[in-house]
XYZ file of C-alpha atoms in Angstrom:
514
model
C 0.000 0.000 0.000
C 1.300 3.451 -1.185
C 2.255 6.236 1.216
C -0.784 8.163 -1.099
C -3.177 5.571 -0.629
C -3.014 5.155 3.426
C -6.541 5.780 4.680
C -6.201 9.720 6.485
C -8.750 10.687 9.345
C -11.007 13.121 8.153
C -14.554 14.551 6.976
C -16.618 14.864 4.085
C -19.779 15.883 2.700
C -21.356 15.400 -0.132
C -25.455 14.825 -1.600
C -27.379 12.324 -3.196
C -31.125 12.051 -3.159
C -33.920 9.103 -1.915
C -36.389 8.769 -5.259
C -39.967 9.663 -4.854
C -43.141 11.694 -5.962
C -43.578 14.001 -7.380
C -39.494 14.826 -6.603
C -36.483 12.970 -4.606
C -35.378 13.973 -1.411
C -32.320 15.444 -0.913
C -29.851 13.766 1.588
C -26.342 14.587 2.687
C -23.974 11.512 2.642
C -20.990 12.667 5.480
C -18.642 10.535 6.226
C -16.254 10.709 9.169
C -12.835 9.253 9.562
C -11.686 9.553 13.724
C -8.660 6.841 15.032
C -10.169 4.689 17.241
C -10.856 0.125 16.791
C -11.741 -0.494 13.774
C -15.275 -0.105 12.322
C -17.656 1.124 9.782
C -20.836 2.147 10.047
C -24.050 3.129 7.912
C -26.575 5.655 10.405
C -29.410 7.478 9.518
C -32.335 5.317 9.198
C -30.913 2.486 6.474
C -32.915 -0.387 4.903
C -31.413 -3.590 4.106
C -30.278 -2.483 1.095
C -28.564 0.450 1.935
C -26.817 -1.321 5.170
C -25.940 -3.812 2.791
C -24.046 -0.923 0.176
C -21.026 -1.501 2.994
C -19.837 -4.487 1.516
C -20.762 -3.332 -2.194
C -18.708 -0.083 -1.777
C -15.839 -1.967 -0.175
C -15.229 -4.884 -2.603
C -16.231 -1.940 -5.880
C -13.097 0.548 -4.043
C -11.085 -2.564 -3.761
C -11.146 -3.802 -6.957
C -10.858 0.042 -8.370
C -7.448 0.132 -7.121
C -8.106 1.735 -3.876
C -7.588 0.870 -0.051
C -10.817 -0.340 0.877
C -12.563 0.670 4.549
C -13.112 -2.663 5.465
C -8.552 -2.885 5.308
C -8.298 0.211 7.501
C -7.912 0.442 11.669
C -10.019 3.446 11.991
C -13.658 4.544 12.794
C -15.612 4.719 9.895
C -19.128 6.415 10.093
C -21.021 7.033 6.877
C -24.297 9.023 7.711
C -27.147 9.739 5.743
C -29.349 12.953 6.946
C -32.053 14.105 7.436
C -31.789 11.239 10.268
C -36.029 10.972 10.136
C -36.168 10.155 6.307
C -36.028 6.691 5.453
C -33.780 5.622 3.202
C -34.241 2.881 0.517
C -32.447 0.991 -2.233
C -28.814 0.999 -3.577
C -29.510 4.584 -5.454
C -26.779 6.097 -2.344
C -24.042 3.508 -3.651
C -21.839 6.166 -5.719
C -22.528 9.038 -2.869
C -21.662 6.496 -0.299
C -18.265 5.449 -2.018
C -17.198 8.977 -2.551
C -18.199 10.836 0.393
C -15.240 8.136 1.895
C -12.466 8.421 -0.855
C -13.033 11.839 0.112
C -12.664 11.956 3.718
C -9.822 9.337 3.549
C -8.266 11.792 1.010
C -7.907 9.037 -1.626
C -9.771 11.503 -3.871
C -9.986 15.030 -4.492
C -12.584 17.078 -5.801
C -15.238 19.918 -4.983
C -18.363 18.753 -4.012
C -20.115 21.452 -4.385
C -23.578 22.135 -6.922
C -23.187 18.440 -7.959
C -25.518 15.524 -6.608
C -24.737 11.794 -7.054
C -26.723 8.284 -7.763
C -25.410 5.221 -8.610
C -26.064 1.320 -7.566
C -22.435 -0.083 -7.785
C -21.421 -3.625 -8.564
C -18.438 -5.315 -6.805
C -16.039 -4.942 -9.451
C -16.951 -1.130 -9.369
C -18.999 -0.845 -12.201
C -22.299 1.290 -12.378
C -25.670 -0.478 -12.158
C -29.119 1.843 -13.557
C -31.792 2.818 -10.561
C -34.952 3.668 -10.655
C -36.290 6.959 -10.147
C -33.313 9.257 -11.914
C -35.273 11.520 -13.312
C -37.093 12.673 -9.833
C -33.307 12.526 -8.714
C -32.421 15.383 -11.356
C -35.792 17.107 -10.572
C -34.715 17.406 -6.675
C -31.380 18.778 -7.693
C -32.623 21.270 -9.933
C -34.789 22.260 -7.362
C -31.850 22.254 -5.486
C -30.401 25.004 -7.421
C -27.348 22.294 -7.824
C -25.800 22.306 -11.733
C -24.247 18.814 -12.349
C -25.896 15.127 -11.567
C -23.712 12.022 -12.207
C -26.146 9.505 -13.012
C -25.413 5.973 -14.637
C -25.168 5.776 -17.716
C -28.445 4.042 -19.056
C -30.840 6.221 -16.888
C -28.993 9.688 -18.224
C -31.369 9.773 -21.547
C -34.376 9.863 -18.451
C -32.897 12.642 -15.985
C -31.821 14.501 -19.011
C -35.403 15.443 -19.475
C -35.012 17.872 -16.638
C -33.749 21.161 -18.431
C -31.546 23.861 -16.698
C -29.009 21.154 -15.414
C -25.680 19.014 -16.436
C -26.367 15.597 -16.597
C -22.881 13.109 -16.328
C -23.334 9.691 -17.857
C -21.362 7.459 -15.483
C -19.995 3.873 -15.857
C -17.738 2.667 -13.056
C -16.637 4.265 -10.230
C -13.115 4.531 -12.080
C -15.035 6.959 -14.297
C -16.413 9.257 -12.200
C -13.373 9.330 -10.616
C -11.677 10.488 -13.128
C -14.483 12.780 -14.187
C -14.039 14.391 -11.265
C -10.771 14.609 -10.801
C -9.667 16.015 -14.907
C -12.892 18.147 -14.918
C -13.394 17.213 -17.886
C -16.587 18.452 -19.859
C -18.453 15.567 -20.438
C -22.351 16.033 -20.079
C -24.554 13.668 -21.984
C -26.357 15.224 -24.727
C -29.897 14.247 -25.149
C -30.878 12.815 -28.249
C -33.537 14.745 -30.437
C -35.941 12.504 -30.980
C -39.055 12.822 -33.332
C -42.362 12.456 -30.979
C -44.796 10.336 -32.657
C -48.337 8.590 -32.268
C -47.925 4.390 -31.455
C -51.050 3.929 -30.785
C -52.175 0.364 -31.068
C -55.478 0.683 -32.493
C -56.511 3.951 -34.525
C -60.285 4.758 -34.605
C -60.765 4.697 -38.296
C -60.198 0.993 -38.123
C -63.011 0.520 -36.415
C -66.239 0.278 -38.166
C -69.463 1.475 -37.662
C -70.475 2.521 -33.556
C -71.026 6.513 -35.014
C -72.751 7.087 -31.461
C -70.191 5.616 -29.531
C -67.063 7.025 -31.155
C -68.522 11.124 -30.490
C -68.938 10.112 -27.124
C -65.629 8.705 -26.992
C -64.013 12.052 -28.507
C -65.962 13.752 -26.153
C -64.852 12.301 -23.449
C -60.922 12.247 -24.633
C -61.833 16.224 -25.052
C -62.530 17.524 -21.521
C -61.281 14.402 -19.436
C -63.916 12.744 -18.788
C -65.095 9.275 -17.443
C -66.908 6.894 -19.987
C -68.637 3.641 -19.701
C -69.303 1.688 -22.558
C -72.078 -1.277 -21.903
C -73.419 -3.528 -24.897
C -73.431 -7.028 -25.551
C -70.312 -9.135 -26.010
C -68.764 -8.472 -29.191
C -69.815 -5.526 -30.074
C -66.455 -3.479 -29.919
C -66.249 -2.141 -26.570
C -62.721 -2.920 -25.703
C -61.723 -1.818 -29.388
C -63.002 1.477 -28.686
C -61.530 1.980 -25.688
C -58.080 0.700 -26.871
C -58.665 2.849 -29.833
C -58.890 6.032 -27.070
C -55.340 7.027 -26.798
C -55.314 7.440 -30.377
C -56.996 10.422 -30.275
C -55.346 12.429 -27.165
C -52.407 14.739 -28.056
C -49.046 14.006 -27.009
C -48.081 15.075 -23.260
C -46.978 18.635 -22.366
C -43.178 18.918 -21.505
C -44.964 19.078 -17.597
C -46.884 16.230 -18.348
C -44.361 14.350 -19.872
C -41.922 14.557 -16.758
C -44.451 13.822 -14.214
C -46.047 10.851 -16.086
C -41.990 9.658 -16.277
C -41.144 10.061 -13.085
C -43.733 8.028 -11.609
C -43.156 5.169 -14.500
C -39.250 5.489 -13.113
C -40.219 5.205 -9.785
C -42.542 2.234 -10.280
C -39.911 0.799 -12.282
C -42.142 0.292 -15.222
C -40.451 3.155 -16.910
C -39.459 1.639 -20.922
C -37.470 3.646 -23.146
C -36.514 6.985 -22.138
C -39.422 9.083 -21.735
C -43.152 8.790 -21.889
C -43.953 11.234 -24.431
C -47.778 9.783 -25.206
C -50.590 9.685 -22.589
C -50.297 6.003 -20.796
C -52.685 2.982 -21.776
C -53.288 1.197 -18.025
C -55.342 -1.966 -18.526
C -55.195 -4.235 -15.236
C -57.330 -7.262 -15.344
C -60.461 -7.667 -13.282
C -58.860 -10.391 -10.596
C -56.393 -7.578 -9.892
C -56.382 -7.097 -6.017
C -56.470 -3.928 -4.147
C -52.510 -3.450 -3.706
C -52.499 -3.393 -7.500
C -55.219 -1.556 -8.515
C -54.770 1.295 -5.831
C -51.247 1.064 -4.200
C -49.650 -0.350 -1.267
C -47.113 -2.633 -0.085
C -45.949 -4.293 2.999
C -43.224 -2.676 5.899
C -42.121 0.870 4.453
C -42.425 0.647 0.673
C -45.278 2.022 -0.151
C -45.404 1.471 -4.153
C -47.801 3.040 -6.793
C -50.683 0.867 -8.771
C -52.382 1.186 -11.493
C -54.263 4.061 -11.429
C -51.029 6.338 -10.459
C -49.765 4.548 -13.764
C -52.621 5.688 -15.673
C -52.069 9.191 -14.134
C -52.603 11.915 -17.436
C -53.902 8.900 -19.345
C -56.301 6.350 -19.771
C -57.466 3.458 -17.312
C -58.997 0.527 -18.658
C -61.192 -1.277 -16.759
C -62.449 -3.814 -18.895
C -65.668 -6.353 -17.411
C -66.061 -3.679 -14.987
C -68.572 -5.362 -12.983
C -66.121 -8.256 -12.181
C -63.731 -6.342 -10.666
C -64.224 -6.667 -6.508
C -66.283 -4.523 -4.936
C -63.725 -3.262 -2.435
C -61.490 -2.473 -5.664
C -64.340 -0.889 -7.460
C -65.185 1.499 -4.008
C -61.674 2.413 -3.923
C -61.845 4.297 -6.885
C -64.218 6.876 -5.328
C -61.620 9.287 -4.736
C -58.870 9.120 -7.469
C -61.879 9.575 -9.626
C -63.178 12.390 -7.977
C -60.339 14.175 -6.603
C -57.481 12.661 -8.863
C -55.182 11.856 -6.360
C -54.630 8.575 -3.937
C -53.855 8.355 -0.080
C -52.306 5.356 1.399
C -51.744 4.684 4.735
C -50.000 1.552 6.134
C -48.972 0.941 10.056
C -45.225 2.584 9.070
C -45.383 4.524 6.091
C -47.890 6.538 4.370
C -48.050 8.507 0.613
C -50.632 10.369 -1.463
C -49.722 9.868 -5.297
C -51.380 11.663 -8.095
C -54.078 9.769 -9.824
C -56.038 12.078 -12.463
C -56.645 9.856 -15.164
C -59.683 9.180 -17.876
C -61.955 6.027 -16.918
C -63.108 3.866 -19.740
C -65.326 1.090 -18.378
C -66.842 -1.272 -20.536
C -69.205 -3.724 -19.225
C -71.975 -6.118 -20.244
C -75.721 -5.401 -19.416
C -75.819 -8.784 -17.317
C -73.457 -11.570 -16.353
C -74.132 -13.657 -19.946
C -74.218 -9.728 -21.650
C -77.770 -10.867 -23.332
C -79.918 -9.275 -21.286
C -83.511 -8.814 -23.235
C -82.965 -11.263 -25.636
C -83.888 -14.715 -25.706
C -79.963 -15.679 -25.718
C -80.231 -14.603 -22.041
C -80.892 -16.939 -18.953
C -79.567 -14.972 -16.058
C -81.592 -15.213 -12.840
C -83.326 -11.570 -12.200
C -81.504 -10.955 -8.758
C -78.233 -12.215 -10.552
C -78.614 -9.417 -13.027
C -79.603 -6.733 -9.823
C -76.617 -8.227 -7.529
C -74.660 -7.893 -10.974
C -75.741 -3.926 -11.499
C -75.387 -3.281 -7.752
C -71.614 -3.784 -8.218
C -71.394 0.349 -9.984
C -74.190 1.682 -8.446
C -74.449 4.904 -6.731
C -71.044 6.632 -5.679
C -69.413 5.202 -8.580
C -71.520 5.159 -11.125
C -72.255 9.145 -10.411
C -68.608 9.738 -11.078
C -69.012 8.560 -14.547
C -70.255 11.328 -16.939
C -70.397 9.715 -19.824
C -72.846 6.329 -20.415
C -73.202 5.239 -23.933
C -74.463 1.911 -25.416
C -72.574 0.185 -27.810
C -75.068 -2.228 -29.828
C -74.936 -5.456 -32.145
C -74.278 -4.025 -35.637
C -75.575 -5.580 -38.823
C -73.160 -7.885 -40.957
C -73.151 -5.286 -43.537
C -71.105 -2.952 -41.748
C -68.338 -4.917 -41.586
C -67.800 -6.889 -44.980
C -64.714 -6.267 -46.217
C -66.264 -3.578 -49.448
C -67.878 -1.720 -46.366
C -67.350 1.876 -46.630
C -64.491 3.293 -43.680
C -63.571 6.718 -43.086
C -60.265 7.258 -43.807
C -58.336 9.701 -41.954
C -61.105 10.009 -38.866
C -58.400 9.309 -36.385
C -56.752 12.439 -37.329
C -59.579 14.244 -37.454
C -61.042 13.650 -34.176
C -57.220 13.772 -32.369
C -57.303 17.796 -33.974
C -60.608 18.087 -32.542
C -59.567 16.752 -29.088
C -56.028 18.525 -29.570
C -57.988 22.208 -30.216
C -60.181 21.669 -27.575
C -57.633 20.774 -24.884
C -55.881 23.909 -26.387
C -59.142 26.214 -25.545
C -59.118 24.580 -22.027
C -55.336 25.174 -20.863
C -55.804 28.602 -21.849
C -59.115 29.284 -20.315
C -57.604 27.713 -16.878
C -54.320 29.139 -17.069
C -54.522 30.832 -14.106
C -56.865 28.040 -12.123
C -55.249 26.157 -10.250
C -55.409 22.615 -10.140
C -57.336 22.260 -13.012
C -56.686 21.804 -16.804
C -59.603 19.996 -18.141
C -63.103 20.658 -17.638
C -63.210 17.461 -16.244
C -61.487 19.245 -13.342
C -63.131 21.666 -12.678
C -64.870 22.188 -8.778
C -68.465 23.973 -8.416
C -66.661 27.455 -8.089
C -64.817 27.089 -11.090
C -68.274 25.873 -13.182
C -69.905 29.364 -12.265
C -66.350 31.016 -13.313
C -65.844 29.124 -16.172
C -68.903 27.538 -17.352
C -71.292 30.277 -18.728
C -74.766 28.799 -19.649
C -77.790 30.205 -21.305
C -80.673 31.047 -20.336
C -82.806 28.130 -21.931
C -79.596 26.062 -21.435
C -80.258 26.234 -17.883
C -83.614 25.595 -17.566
C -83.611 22.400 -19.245
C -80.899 21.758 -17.240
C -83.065 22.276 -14.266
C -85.632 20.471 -15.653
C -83.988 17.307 -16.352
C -82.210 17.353 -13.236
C -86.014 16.735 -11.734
C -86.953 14.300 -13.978
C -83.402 12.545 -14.098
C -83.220 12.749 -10.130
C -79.483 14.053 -10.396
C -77.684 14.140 -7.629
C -76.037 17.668 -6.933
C -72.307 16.189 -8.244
C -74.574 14.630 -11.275
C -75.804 18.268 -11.873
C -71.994 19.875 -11.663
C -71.001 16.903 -13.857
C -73.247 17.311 -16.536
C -72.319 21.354 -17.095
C -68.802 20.430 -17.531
C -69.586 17.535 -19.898
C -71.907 20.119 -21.715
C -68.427 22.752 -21.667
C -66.881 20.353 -23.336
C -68.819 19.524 -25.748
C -69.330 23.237 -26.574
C -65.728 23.590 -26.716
C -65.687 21.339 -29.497
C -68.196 23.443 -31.259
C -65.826 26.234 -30.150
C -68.950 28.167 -28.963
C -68.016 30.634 -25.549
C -71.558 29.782 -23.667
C -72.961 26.533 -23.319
C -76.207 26.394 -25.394
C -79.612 24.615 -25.384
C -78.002 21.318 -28.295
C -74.689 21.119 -26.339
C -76.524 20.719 -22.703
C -79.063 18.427 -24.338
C -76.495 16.360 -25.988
C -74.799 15.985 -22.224
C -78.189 14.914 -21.164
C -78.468 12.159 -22.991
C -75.371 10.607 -21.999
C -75.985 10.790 -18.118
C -79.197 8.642 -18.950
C -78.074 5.069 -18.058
C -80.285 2.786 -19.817
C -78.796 -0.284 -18.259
């Protein structure tokens, strides 16, 4: 061992960040070198994984060339603070390994504006995390410059503008990154953003009633349910849905990342188009909702589907407790969970498309049909009430004749494009209408303050409003429901009051004929 290499007592600091929504926390990694027996440390609330970054950081400075802490006869403490925050996963690796090359004076270099994250392997090379990109969000936030991130998760945290982003590879590398100063931030790739949706609209034929309601709905955010018999293209237009919504605003487009990072369900580098979420109907609670046991409290689906569309096909088969719990994503767009030693409230505002059958064979009224009477009520009970007054939008999808789909059938070309401009230019009208509202971009969004700001009705708009509201029994949140539904739709007439055709046309899709 070299006369430069002997391990020296002293003290450094430098920062790192524990992932999570909507940004990471910061933490400061200090480590202190004092003469004293041998030992070394990890303090400041550690998981397993983190305890466990001892033996990776040892074996990865080892095999880098470098005296290791485990070789040394000195008091080694590595602390993570704040003390209260919990920290989780090998993400504090890199931070971990330099913060003691630094106080052992193996390594020199000015911390200072620069944040680290790294998982290392034992032979010192760099492993990806998850959750970079809320990493480079916290340091910007930060006011911090530089992030050394590893290398395949630097296209991600690159999204973040205003800040350096270092593509590492091995602790050798940032090493020597740090040490040459060397300009070497990764340059994000330009990228052409494009459509990839799975289904386009046009390729589905016939269903004229069911595909307005659909752009409707895509229009001002709002919750659909499509019911029909089996067959009948329910789950084709709803798969056909994100076809139609405009790409994802730069804002959008690092939220909706971040929490695909997180949830490490994060593929490519971005997610530029609004998310497709479609969880089967045995999915439990945990899933659907969030959860986890001990301290990690994880996302589900309908954070996943957050700016985008969940899918919840067979609705009605879904369990009840799962179908309850989406009461209040739906209606206030986020989701709290609370577990015995950990607790988080994720973002949730996404666009419900439930498609079920009218009964548990789906031919209810015809002679095909030989479901008990209090099967088919026990079946219906399932979205009653709570639920089903959270959905604005209830349109049948019917058996279509033969004719309509024969191969010489007339289609019309190009109505995917033509309905995503409509959707685009109405979203458009609506981000500038509530630029200054807050918490809301869609009229979807909107609360009963912001409907007598923003949602200007007519006179004889209004009174059959009231009218229908007897005769329909609407409950008061059916009544708010049904103005923004009717904004919407007279967005996409680009009219600036809601008139007497555009509330009538919202009518008819709160009547549930089912």
């Amino acid at each position: 061992m070299s006369e430069k290499q002997k391990i020296a007592s002293g003290f450094a600091r430098i920062y790192g960040a524990q992932p999570a929504l909507p940004h990471a926390h910061p933490v400061s990694i200090e480590c202190d070198i004092t003469k004293g027996l041998h030992a070394f440390t990890v303090v400041g609330l550690p998981d397993k994984s983190v305890e466990e970054a001892k033996d990776r950081i040892a074996s990865a400075i080892k095999n880098s060339g470098l005296e290791s802490p485990k070789r040394s006869n000195k008091k080694i403490v590595l602390s993570l603070a704040p003390a209260g925050l919990k920290k989780e996963g090998a993400v504090f690796d890199i931070p971990l390994a330099l913060s003691f090359l630094k106080a052992s004076e193996q390594l020199s270099f000015d911390p200072k504006g620069k944040m680290f994250a790294g998982e290392l392997a034992l032979d010192g090379e760099v492993r990806p995390i998850f959750g970079a990109l809320s990493i480079a969000a916290a340091a910007k936030k930060q006011s911090l410059t530089d992030v050394y991130i590893p290398e395949e998760n630097a296209e991600e945290a690159s999204l973040v503008s205003g800040i350096r982003v270092h593509a590492i590879t091995s602790l050798k590398d940032v090493m020597q990154r740090l040490q040459t100063k060397k300009d070497s931030v990764f340059t994000r790739k330009k990228t052409r953003s494009v459509h990839e949706e799975v289904l386009a609209l046009d390729e589905i034929r016939g269903q004229e009633t069911a595909k307005r309601a659909l752009i409707i709905a895509a229009a001002g955010g709002h919750n659909i349910a499509l019911f029909g018999p089996p067959g009948t293209g329910k789950t084709l237009l709803a798969r056909a849905a994100t076809s139609i919504l405009p790409n994802l605003t730069e804002d959008e487009m690092i939220e909706v990342t971040t929490i695909h990072s997180l949830a490490g369900a994060l593929s490519g580098s971005g997610v530029t188009r609004p998310p497709f979420r479609s969880p089967h109907h045995t999915s439990s609670y945990s899933s659907l909702i969030g959860g986890g046991s001990g301290s990690a409290v994880r996302p589900g689906e309908v954070t996943l589907a957050h700016r985008g569309v969940l899918f919840a096909d067979e609705f009605p088969e879904f369990h009840r407790d799962v179908i309850q719990a989406l009461r209040e994503p739906l209606e206030d767009g986020v989701v709290s969970i609370s577990r015995a030693k950990a607790s988080a409230t994720f973002p949730a505002n996404f666009m419900l498309i439930a498609a079920l059958n009218p009964c548990p064979c789906g031919y209810w009224g015809s002679a095909r049909c030989d479901c008990m009477p209090h099967i088919v009520e026990k079946y219906r009970r399932k979205i009653e009430g709570p639920i089903a007054d959270r959905i604005d939008v209830w349109v049948q999808v019917g058996e279509m004749p033969p004719e309509t789909l024969m191969r010489g059938a007339k289609k019309s070309d190009g109505e995917t494009k033509i309905a995503r401009e409509a959707v685009s230019s109405a979203r458009t009208v609506q981000r500038d209408r509530f630029a200054k509202a807050k918490n809301v971009k869609l009229n979807a969004d909107m609360r009963p303050k912001d409907i007598d700001t923003f949602a200007e009705l007519t006179d004889e708009a209004e009174k059959q409003l009231v009218s229908a509201a007897h005769r329909l029994k609407l409950s008061p949140r059916g009544y708010h429901r049904t103005i923004k539904l009717a904004r919407t739709i007279a967005d996409l007439a680009a009219s600036n009051s809601i008139e007497p055709s555009h509330m009538l046309e919202a009518l008819q899709y709160r009547v549930r004929d089912l």
